[in-house]
mmCIF file of C-alpha atoms and ligand atoms in Angstrom:
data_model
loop_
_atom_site.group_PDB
_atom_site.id
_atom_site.type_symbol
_atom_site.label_atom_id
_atom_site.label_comp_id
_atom_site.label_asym_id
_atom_site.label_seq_id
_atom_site.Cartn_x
_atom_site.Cartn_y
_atom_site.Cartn_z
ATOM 1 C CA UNK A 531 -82.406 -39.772 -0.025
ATOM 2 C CA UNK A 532 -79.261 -38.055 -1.321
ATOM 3 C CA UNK A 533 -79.460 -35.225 -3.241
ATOM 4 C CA UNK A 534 -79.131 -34.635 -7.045
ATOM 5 C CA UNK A 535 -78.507 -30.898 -8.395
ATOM 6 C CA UNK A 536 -76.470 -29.579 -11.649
ATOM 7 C CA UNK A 537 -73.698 -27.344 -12.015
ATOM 8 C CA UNK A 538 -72.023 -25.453 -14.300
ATOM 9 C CA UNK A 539 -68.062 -25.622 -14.216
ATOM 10 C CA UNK A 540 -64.693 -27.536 -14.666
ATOM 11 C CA UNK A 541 -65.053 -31.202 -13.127
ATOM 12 C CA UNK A 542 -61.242 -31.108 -12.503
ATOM 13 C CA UNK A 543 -61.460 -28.316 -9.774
ATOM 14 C CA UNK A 544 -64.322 -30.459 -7.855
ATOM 15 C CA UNK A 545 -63.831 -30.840 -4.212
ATOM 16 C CA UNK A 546 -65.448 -34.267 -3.703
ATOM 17 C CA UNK A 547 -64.555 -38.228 -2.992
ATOM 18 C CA UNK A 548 -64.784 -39.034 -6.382
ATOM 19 C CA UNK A 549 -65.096 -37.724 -10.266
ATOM 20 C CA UNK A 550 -66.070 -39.703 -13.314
ATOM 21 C CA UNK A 551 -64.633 -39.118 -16.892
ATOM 22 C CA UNK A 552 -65.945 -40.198 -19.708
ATOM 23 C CA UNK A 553 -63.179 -41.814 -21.452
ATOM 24 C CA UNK A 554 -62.083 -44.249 -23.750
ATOM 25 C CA UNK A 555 -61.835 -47.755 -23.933
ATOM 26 C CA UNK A 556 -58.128 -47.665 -24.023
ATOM 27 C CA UNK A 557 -58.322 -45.632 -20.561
ATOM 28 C CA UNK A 558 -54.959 -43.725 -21.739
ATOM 29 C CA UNK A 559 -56.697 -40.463 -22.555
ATOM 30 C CA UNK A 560 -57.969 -38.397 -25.034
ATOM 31 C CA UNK A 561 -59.384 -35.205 -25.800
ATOM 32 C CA UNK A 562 -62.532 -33.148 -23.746
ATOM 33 C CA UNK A 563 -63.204 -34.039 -20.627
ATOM 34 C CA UNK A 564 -60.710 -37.077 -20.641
ATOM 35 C CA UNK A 565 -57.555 -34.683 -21.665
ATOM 36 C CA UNK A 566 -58.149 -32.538 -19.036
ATOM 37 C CA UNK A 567 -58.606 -35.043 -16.302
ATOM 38 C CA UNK A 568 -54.869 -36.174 -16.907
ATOM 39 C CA UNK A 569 -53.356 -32.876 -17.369
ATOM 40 C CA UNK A 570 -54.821 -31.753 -14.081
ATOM 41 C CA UNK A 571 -54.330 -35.695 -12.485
ATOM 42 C CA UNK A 572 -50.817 -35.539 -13.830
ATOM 43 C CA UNK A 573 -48.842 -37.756 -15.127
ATOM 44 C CA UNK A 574 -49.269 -40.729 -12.597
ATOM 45 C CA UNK A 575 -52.766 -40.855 -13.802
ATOM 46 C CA UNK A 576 -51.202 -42.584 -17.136
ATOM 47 C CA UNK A 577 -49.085 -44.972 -15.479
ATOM 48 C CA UNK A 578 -52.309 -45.856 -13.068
ATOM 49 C CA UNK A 579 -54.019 -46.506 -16.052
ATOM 50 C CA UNK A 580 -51.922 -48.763 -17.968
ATOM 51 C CA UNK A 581 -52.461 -51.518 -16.098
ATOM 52 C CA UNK A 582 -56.150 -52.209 -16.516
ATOM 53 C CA UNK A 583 -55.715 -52.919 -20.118
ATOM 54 C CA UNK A 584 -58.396 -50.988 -21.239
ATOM 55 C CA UNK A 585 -62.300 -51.308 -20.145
ATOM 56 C CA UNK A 586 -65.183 -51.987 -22.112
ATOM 57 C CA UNK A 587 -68.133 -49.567 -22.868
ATOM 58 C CA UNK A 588 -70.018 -49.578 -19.674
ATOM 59 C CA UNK A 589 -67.782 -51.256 -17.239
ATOM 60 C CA UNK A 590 -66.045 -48.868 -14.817
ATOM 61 C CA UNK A 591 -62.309 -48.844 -13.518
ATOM 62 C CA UNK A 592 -61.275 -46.471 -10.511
ATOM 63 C CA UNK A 593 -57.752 -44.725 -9.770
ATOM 64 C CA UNK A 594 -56.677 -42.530 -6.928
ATOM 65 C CA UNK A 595 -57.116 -38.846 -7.695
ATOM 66 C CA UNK A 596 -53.159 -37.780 -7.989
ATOM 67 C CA UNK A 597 -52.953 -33.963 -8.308
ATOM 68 C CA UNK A 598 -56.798 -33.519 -8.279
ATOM 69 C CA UNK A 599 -58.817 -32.279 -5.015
ATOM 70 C CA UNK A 600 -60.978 -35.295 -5.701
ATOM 71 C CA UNK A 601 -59.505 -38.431 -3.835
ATOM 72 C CA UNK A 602 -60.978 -40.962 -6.338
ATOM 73 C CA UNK A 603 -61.185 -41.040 -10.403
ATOM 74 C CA UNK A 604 -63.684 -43.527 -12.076
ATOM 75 C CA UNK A 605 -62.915 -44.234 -15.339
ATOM 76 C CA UNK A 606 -65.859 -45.170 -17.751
ATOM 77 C CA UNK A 607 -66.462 -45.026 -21.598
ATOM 78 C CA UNK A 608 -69.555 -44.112 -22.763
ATOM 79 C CA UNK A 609 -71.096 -45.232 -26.007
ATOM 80 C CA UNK A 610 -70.572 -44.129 -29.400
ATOM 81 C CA UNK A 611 -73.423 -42.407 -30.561
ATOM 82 C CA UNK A 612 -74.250 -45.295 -33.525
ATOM 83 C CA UNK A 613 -78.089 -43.596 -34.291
ATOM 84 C CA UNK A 614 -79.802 -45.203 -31.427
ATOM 85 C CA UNK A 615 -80.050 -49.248 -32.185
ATOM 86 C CA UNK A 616 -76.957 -50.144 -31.103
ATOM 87 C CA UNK A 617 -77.647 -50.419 -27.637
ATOM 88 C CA UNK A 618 -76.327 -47.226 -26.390
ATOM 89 C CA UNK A 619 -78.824 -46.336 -24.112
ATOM 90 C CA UNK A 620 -78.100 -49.569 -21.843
ATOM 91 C CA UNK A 621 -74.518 -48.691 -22.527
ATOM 92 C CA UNK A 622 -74.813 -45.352 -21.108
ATOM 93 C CA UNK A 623 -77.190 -46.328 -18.285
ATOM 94 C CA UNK A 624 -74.586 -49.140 -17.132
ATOM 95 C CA UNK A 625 -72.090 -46.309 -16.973
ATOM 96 C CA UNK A 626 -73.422 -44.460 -14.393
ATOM 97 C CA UNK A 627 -74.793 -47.419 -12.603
ATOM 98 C CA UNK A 628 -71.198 -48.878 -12.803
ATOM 99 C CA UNK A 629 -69.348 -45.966 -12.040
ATOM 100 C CA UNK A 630 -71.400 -45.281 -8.540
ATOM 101 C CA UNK A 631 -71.489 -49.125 -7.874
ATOM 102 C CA UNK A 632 -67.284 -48.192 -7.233
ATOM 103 C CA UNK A 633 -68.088 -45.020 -5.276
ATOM 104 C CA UNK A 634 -69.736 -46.871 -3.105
ATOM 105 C CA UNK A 635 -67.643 -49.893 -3.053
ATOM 106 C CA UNK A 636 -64.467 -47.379 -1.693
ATOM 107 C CA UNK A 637 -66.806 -45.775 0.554
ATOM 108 C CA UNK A 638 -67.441 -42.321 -1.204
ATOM 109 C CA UNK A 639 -70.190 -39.895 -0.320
ATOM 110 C CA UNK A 640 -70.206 -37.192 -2.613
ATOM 111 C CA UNK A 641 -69.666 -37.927 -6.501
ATOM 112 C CA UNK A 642 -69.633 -35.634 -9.220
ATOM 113 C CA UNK A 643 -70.360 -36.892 -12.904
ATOM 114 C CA UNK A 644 -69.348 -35.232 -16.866
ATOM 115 C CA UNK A 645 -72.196 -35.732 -19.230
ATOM 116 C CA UNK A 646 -70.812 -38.785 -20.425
ATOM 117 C CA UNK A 647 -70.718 -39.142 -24.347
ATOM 118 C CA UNK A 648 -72.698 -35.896 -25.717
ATOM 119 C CA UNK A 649 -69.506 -34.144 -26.760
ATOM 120 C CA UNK A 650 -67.025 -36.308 -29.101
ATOM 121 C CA UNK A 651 -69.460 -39.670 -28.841
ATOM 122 C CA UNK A 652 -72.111 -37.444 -30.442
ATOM 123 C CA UNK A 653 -74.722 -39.133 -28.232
ATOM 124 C CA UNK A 654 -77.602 -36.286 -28.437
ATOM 125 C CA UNK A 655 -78.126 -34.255 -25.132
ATOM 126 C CA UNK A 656 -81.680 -34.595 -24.340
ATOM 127 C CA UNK A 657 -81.917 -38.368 -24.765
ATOM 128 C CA UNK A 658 -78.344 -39.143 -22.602
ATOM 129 C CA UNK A 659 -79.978 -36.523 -19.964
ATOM 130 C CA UNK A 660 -83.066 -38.931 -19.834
ATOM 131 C CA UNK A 661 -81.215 -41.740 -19.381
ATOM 132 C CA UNK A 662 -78.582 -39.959 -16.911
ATOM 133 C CA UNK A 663 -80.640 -39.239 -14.804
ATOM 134 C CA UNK A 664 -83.212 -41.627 -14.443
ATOM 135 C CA UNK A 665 -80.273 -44.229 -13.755
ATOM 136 C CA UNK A 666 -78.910 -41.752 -10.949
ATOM 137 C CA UNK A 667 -82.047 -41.534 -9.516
ATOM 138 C CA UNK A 668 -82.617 -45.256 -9.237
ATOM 139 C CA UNK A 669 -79.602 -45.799 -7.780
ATOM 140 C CA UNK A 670 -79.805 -42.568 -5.420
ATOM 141 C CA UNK A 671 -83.407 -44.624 -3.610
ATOM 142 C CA UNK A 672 -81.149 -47.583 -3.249
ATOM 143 C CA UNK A 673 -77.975 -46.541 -1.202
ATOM 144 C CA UNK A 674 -77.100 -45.326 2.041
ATOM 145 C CA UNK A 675 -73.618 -44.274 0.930
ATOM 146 C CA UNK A 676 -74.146 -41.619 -1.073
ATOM 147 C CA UNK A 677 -75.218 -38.450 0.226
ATOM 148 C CA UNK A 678 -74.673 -36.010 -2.801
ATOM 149 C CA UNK A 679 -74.365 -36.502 -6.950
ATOM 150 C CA UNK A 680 -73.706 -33.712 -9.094
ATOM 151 C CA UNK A 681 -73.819 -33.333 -12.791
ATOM 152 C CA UNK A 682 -71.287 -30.771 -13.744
ATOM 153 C CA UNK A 683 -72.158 -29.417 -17.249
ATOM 154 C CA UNK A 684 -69.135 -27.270 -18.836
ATOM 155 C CA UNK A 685 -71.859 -25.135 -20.431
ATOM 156 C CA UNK A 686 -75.085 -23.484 -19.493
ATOM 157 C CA UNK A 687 -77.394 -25.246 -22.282
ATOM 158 C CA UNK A 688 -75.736 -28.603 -20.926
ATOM 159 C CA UNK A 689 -76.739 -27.624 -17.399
ATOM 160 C CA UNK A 690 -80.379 -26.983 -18.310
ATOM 161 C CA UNK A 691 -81.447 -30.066 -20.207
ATOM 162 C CA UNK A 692 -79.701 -31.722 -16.870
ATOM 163 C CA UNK A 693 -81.930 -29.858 -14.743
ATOM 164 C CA UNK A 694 -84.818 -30.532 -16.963
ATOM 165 C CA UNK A 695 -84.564 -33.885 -17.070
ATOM 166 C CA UNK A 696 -83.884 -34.339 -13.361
ATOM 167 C CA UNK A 697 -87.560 -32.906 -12.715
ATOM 168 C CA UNK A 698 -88.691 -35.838 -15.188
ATOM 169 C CA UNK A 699 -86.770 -38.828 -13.915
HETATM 170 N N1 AR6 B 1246 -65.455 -30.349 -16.977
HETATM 171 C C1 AR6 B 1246 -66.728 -30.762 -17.213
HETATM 172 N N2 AR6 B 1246 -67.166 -31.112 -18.439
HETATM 173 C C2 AR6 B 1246 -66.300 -31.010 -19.469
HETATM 174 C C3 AR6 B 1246 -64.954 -30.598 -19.313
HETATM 175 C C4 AR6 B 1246 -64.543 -30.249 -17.999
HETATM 176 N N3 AR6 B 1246 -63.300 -29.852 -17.725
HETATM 177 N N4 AR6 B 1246 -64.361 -30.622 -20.541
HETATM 178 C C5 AR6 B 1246 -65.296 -31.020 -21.429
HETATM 179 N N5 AR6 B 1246 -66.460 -31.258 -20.793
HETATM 180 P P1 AR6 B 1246 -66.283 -35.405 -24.197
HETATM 181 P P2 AR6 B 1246 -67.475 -38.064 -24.726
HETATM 182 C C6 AR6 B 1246 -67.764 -31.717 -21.334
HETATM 183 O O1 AR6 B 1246 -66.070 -35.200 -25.655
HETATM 184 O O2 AR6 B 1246 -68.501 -37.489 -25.628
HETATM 185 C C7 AR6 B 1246 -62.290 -38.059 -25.286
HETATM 186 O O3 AR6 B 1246 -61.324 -37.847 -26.274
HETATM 187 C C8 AR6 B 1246 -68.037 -31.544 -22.802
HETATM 188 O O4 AR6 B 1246 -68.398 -30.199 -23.091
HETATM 189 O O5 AR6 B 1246 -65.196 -35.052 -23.266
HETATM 190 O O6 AR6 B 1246 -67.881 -39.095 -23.716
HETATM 191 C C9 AR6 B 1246 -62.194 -39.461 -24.675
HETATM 192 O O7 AR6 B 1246 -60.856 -39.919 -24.608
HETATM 193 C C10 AR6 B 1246 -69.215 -32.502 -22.988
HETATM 194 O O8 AR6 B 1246 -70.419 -31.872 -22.529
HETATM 195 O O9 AR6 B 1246 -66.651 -36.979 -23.872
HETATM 196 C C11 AR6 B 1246 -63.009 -40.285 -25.623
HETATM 197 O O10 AR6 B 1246 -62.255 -40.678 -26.755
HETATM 198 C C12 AR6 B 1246 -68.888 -33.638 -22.017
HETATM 199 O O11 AR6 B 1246 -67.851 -33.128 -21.149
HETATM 200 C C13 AR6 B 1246 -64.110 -39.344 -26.051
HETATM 201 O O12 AR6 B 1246 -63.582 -38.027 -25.898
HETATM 202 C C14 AR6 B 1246 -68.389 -34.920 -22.667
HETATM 203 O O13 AR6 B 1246 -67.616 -34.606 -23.816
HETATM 204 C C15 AR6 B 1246 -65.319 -39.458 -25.160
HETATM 205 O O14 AR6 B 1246 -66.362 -38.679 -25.674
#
């Protein structure tokens, strides 16, 4: 099976087929994670993104990688944290099952994720890790394809409920 780990770091300098980023539903950018995808994407990343006329919560798009060292950038909005009832669990589940159903599709191997929607989308940390990785590792006894997914946390408390939860899932 292909191997899960965590790491702590900046998901724009990531040598690998493809990133995710936890945008928006307007897929134009934002702020966190999102903002500094397109400054370090450049500004092709924008007009790439136009296009797709926005993406619901869940769904996945995917763009080349531009300026970054990563060849591929999937493009997936999490859920608003809404207190829990409002289906954001299956929302956040279907992003990463989306967003490495498209890795696979384009034929990437190695595919590094943000935590998707515990910074502005307030979802809490523990309960996305849960469902983060228990998603990844679902998919990770199913394919072939991929030989390594990474979780890269920007900070070190991120990285360790990651880590913890990956011995769980
Ligand atoms: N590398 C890795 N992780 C990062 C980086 C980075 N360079 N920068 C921030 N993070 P957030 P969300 C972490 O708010 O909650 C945007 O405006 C950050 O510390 O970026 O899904 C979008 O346009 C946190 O742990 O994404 C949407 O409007 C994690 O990435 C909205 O925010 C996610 O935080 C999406 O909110």
């Amino acid at each position: 099976m292909a191997e899960f780990e965590v790491i702590q770091g900046d998901i724009t300098q990531s040598h690998v087929d493809a990133i995710v980023n936890a945008a928006n539903t307007t897929l134009l950018g934002g702020g966190g994670v999102d903002g500094a995808i397109h400054r370090a994407a450049g500004p092709e990343l924008f007009a790439a993104c136009v296009p797709f006329n926005g993406c619901p919560t869940g769904e996945a798009r995917i763009t080349p990688g531009f300026q970054l060292s990563a060849k591929w950038i999937i493009h997936t909005p999490g859920p608003v944290w809404q207190g829990g009832d409002h289906h954001e669990a299956a929302d956040l589940a279907s992003c990463y099952r989306e967003s490495l159903r498209l890795a696979v599709e384009k034929g990437c191997h190695t595919v590094d994720f943000p935590s998707i929607s515990t910074g502005v989308y307030g979802y809490p940390l523990n309960a996305a890790a849960t469902v983060a990785t228990q998603t990844i590792a679902s998919v990770l006894a199913q394919s072939d394809t991929l030989t390594r997914v990474r979780l890269v946390a920007f900070d070190p408390k991120t990285a360790k409920v990651y880590r913890d939860a990956w011995e769980q899932a």
